[in-house]
XYZ file of C-alpha atoms in Angstrom:
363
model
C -49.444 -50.047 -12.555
C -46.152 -48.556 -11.847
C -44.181 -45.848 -12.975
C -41.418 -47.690 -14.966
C -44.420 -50.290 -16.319
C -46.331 -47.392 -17.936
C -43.249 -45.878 -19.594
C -42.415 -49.510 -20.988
C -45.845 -50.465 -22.429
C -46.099 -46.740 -23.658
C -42.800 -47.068 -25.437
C -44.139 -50.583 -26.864
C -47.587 -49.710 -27.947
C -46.202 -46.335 -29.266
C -43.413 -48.520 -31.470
C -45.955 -50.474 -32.837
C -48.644 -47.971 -33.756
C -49.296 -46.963 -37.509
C -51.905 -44.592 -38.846
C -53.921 -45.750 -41.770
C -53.196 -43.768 -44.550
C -57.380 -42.875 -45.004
C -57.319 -41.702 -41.288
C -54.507 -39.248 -42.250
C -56.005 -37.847 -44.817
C -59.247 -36.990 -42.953
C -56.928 -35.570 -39.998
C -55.758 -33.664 -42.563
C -58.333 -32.814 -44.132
C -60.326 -31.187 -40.924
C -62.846 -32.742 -38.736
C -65.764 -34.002 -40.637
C -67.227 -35.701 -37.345
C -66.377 -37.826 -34.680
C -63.427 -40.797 -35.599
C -63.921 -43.377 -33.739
C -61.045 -44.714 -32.017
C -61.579 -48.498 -32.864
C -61.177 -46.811 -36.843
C -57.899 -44.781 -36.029
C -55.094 -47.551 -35.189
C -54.147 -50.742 -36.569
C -52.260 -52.460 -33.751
C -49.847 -55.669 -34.415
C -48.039 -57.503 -31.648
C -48.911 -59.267 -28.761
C -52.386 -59.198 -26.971
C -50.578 -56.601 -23.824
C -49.408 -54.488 -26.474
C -52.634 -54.135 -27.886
C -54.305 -53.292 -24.714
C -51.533 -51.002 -23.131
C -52.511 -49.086 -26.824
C -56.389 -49.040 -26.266
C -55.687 -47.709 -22.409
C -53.182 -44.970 -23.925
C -55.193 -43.475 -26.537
C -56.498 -40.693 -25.153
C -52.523 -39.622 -24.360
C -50.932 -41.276 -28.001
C -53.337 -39.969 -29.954
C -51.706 -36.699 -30.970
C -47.780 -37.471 -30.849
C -48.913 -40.233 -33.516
C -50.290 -38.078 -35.963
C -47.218 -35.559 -35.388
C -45.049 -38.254 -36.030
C -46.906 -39.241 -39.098
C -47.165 -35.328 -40.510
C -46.150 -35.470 -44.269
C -44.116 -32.714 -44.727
C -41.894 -33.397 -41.513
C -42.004 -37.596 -41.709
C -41.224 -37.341 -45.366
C -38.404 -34.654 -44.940
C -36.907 -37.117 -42.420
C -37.170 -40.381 -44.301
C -35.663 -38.916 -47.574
C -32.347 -36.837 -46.076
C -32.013 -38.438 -42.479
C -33.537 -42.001 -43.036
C -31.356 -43.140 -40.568
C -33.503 -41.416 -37.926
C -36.897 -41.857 -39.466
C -37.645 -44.264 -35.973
C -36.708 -42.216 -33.742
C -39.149 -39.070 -34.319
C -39.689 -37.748 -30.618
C -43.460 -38.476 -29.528
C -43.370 -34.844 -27.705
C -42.644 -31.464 -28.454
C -39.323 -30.280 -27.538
C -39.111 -26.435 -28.738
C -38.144 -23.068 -27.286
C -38.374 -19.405 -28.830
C -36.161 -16.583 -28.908
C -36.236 -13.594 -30.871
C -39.067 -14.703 -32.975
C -37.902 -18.203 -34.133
C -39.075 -21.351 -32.783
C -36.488 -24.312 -32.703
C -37.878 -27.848 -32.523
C -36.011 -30.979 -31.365
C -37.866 -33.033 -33.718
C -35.623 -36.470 -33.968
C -32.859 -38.102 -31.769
C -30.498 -40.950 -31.435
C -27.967 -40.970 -28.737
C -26.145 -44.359 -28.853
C -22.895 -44.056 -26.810
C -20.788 -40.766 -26.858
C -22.696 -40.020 -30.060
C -26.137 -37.984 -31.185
C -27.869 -37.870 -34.520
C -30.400 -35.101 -33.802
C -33.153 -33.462 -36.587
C -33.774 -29.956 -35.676
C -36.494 -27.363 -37.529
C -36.522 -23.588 -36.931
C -39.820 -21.896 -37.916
C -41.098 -18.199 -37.142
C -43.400 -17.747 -34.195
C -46.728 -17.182 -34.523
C -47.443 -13.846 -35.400
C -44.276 -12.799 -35.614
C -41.900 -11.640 -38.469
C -41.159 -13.597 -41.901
C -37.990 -14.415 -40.553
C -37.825 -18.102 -41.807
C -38.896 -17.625 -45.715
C -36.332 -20.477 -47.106
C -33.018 -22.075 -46.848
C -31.115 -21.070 -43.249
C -27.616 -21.953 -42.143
C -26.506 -21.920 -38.406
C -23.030 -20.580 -37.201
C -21.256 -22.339 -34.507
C -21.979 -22.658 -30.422
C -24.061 -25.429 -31.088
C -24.482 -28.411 -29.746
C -25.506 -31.549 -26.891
C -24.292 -31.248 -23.096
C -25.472 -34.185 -20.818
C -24.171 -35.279 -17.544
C -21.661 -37.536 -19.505
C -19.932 -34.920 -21.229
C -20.209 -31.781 -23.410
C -20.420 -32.458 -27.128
C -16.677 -31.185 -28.443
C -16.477 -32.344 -32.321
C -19.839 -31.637 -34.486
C -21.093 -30.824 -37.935
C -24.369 -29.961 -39.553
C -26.461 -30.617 -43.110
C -29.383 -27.994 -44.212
C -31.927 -30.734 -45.296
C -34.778 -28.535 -46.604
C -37.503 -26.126 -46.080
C -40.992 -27.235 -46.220
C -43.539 -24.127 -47.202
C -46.873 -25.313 -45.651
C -44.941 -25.747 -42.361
C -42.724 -22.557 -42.812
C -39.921 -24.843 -41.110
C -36.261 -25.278 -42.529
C -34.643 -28.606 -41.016
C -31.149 -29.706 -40.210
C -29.531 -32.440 -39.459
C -26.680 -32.473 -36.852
C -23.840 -34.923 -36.139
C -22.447 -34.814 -32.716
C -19.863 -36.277 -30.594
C -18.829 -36.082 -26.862
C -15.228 -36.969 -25.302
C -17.502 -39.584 -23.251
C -20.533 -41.600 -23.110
C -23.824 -39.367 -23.509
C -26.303 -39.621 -20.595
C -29.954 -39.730 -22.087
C -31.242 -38.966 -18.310
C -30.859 -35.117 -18.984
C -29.800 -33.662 -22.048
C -29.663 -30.122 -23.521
C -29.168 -29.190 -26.768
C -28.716 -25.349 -27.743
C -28.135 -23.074 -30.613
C -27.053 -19.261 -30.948
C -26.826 -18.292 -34.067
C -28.853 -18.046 -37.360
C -28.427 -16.520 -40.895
C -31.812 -16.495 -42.554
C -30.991 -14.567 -45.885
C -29.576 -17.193 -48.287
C -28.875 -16.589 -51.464
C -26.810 -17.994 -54.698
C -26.024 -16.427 -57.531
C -24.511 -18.102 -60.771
C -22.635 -16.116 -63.748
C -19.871 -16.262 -65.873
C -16.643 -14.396 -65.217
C -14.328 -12.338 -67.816
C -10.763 -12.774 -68.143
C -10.557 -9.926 -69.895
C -8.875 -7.690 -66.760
C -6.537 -10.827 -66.235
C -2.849 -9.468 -64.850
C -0.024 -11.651 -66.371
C 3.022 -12.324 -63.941
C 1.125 -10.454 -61.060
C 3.304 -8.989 -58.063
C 3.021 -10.998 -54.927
C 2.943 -10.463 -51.391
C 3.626 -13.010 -48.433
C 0.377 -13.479 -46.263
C 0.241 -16.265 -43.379
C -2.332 -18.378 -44.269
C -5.596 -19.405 -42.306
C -6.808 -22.267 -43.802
C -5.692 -24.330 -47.466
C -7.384 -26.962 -49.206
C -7.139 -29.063 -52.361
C -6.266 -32.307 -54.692
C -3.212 -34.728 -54.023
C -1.980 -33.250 -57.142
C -2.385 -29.790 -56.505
C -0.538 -30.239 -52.871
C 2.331 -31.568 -55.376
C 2.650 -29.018 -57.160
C 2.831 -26.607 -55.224
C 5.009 -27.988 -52.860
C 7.275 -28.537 -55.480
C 6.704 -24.986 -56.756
C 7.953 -24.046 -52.694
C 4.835 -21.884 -52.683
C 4.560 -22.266 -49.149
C 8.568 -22.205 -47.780
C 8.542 -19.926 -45.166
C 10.669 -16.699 -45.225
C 10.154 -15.430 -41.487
C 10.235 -17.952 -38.212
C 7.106 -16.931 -35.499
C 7.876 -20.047 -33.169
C 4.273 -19.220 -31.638
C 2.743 -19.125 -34.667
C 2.929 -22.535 -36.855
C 0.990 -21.347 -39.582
C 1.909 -21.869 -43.273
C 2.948 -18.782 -45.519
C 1.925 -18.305 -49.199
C 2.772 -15.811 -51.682
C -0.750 -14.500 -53.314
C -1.475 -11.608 -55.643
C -0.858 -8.405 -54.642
C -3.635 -6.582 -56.664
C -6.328 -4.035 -55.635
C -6.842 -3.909 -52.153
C -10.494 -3.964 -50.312
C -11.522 -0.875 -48.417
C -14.183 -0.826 -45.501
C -16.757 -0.341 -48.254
C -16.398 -3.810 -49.280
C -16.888 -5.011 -45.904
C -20.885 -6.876 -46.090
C -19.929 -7.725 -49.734
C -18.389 -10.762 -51.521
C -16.064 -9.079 -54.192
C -13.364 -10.483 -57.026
C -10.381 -8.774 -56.017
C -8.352 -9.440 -59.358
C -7.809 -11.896 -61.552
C -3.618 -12.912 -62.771
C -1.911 -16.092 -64.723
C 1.664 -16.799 -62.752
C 4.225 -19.815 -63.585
C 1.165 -21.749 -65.746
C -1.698 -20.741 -62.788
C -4.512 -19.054 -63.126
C -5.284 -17.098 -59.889
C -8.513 -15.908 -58.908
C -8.533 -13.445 -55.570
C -12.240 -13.076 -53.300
C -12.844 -10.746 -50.452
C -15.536 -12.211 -48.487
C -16.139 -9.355 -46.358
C -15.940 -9.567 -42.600
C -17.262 -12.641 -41.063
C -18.840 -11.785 -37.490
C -22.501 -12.010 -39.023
C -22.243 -13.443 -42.068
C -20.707 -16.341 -44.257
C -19.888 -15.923 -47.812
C -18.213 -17.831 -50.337
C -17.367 -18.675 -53.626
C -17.284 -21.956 -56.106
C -15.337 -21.362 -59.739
C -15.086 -23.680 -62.343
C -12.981 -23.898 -65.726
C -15.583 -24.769 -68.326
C -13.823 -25.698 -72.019
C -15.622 -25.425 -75.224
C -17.532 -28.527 -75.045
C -19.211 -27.496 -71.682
C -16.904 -29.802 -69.441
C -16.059 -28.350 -65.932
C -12.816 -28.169 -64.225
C -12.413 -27.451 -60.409
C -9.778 -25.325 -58.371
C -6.649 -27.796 -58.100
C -5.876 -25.175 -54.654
C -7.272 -22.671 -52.687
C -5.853 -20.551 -49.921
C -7.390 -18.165 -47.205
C -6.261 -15.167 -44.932
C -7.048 -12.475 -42.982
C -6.219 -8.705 -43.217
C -7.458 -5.607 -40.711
C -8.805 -2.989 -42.354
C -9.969 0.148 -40.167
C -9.588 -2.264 -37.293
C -12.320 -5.362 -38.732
C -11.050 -8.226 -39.636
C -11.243 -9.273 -43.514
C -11.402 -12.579 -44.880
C -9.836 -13.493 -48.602
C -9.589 -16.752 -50.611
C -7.406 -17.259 -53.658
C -8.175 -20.474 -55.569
C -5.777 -21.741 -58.475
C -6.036 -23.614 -61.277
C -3.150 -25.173 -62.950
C -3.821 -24.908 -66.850
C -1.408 -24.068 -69.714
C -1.863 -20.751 -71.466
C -2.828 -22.082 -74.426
C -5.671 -24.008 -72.908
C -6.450 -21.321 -71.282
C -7.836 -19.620 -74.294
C -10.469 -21.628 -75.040
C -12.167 -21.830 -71.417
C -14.299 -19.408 -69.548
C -14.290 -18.726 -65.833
C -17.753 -19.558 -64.225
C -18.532 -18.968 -60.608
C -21.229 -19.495 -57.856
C -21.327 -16.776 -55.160
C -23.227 -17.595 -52.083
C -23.970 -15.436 -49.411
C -25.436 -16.402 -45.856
C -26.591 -13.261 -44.104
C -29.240 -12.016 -41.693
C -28.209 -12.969 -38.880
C -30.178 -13.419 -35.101
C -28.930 -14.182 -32.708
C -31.175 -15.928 -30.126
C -30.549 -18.194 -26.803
C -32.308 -21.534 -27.728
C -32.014 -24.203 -25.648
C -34.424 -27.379 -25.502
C -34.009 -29.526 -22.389
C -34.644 -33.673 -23.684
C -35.112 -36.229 -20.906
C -35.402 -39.386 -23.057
C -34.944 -42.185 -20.419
C-alpha cells in the first residue's frame, strides 16, 4: 500500500469511527483490564472502510478517544459547533514560558481559517492558567499562500479538570491558504481576569464642566448618538494637521491622572453638559494590560440604558502613554434624577509573553 492510499483510508476510517459511550466511560474511568478491540469501535460504511479501521487500530486508537474527551469535544460542540468535525487527530502544541498552547481544531477552506486553540500550564509548572485568559495581538496563520492580515478572537471557556482555557479564532489571508505547511503563532497572554460590578454616585457630578480639545483615537456608538452629536459640532475641528486625519472632540477637563494611576482603571470625574451626562475613565497604560469599562443608566423600575457615545484618547504622562474613554449619555436633567449610574470594570492583566508557534501540515 502506498503512501497517498494509507493517508486516504486513514482519513476515511478515522471519519467514520465513533466511540461507544460505555467504552468512554471505562477509558475514563481507568483500566479495569484488557478492552478488547472488537468491543471498542462501531464501524459503519463500506466493507474497505471497515478493514482499513481494523488494520489502523493500533495507530487510531488514541487520537479517537482525544477527539471524543468530554470536556474538550463538549467545549467545541457548544461555542464552535461549526468545527466540532474537524478536531485534529494529533497533537499540535508547543511551550513557552510555562504555558502550553494546543492547536486543537481547524478549518482552512480558501483564504480563510476557523482554528480552536487551548492554553494550559505545563506540567509542573506555575498556576499560571487558573481561569478566563485573553490574548493581545501578533497572532495569527502564515502558509505559503499568504500571511493571515485581518483576524479576531472569542474566549470560549475554561474547563477545570483540564486546567485549559479555549479560544476560538477567525482568520483571513489576502490569498488562498495553503494547507501543505501552515504555522500558526501567538505572543501574548493576560492570565489575571477579573470583573467587578457596582453602582456609581453622582453625587461629585460637575455641572457645565470646562472642556479641553483632545484628538481622538477611536469613537463608537448608536445612529442616533452620531446625530446628535454631529449636530451638536462636537467633533468640528479647530486646528488642520494634514498628516494627521484624526477627529477632535471636546471632553471634560477635570482631575488629571498622575503616574500613580498608571496599572489602575480609575473614574476621572463625572459632569452633565448641554443635556449629557459625561462619564471620564483612565485605563492606565496599555503595553501589558487591557482594561475597560461598561456603564449603564438604570431607572427606578430596574430598566437599563446604554452609552448613546463614547470617545477615546491618549495623553503622556512622565513619558508613558495613557489611555482615557469618555462615554455619554443623552438624558434630560430631570430624568436624570431618578436613575443611578451602574458600571462593570474589567481588567485583563498578567501578562507573558511567550514565542508559541505550532507548525500544522494538514494535507
Amino acid at each position: 500500500m502506498d503512501d497517498k492510499t494509507f493517508k486516504n483510508r486513514y482519513k476515511q476510517a478515522y471519519d467514520r469511527i465513533v466511540p461507544r459511550e460505555e467504552c468512554m466511560e471505562r477509558l475514563l474511568e481507568g483500566n479495569r483490564g484488557e478492552i478488547r478491540s472488537r468491543r471498542i469501535f462501531t464501524i459503519a460504511g463500506t466493507g474497505t472502510a471497515a478493514a482499513a479501521a481494523i488494520c489502523l487500530l493500533a495507530l487510531i486508537f488514541l487520537p479517537v478517544v482525544a477527539k471524543a474527551a468530554p470536556s474538550f469535544y463538549e467545549m467545541v460542540a457548544k461555542y464552535a459547533p461549526s468545527l466540532a468535525d474537524y478536531c485534529l487527530p494529533v497533537e499540535y502544541s508547543c511551550t513557552s514560558q510555562g504555558i502550553v498552547m494546543q492547536v486543537e481544531a481547524i478549518n482552512v477552506e480558501g483564504n480563510s481559517a476557523h482554528v480552536v486553540v487551548s492554553f494550559s500550564d505545563e506540567e509542573g509548572g506555575d498556576d499560571l492558567i487558573h481561569g478566563a485568559v485573553e490574548l493581545l495581538e501578533n497572532y495569527g496563520i502564515q502558509s505559503y499562500g499568504g500571511e493571515s492580515s485581518i483576524g479576531g478572537h472569542s474566549f470560549l471557556g475554561y474547563d477545570e479538570a483540564s486546567d485549559k482555557a479555549y479560544f476560538k479564532m477567525d482568520l483571513t489571508a489576502v490569498q488562498k491558504m495553503d494547507k501543505a505547511k501552515m504555522v500558526f503563532t501567538a505572543y501574548r497572554l493576560l492570565t489575571d481576569i477579573s470583573e467587578e460590578e457596582q453602582w456609581i454616585s453622582l453625587d461629585t457630578m460637575v455641572r457645565d464642566p470646562a472642556t479641553r480639545e483632545e484628538r481622538l483615537s477611536g469613537r463608537t456608538g448608536s445612529s442616533e448618538g452620531y446625530a446628535y452629536y454631529k449636530e451638536k459640532n462636537v467633533f468640528e475641528k479647530t486646528e488642520d494637521i494634514p498628516d494627521d486625519p484624526r477627529p477632535t472632540a471636546q471632553v471634560m477637563d477635570v482631575r488629571r491622572a498622575d503616574a500613580g494611576l498608571a496599572d489602575e482603571l480609575t473614574i476621572v470625574g463625572s459632569g452633565y453638559l448641554d443635556g449629557v451626562l459625561r462619564v471620564q475613565v483612565c485605563r492606565g497604560t496599555f503595553e501589558e494590560a487591557d482594561r475597560h469599562t461598561a456603564f449603564f443608566l438604570v431607572d427606578s423600575e430596574g430598566e437599563k440604558r446604554v452609552e448613546d457615545f463614547k470617545v477615546g484618547w491618549n495623553e503622556k504622562i512622565e513619558g508613558e502613554s495613557f489611555s482615557f474613554e469618555e462615554h455619554w449619555f443623552i438624558v434630560d436633567e430631570e430624568e436624570l434624577e431618578n436613575m443611578r449610574l451602574y458600571g462593570i470594570f474589567y481588567r485583563n492583566e498578567g501578562l507573558v509573553k511567550g514565542e508559541w508557534e505550532v507548525t500544522l501540515e494538514l494535507e
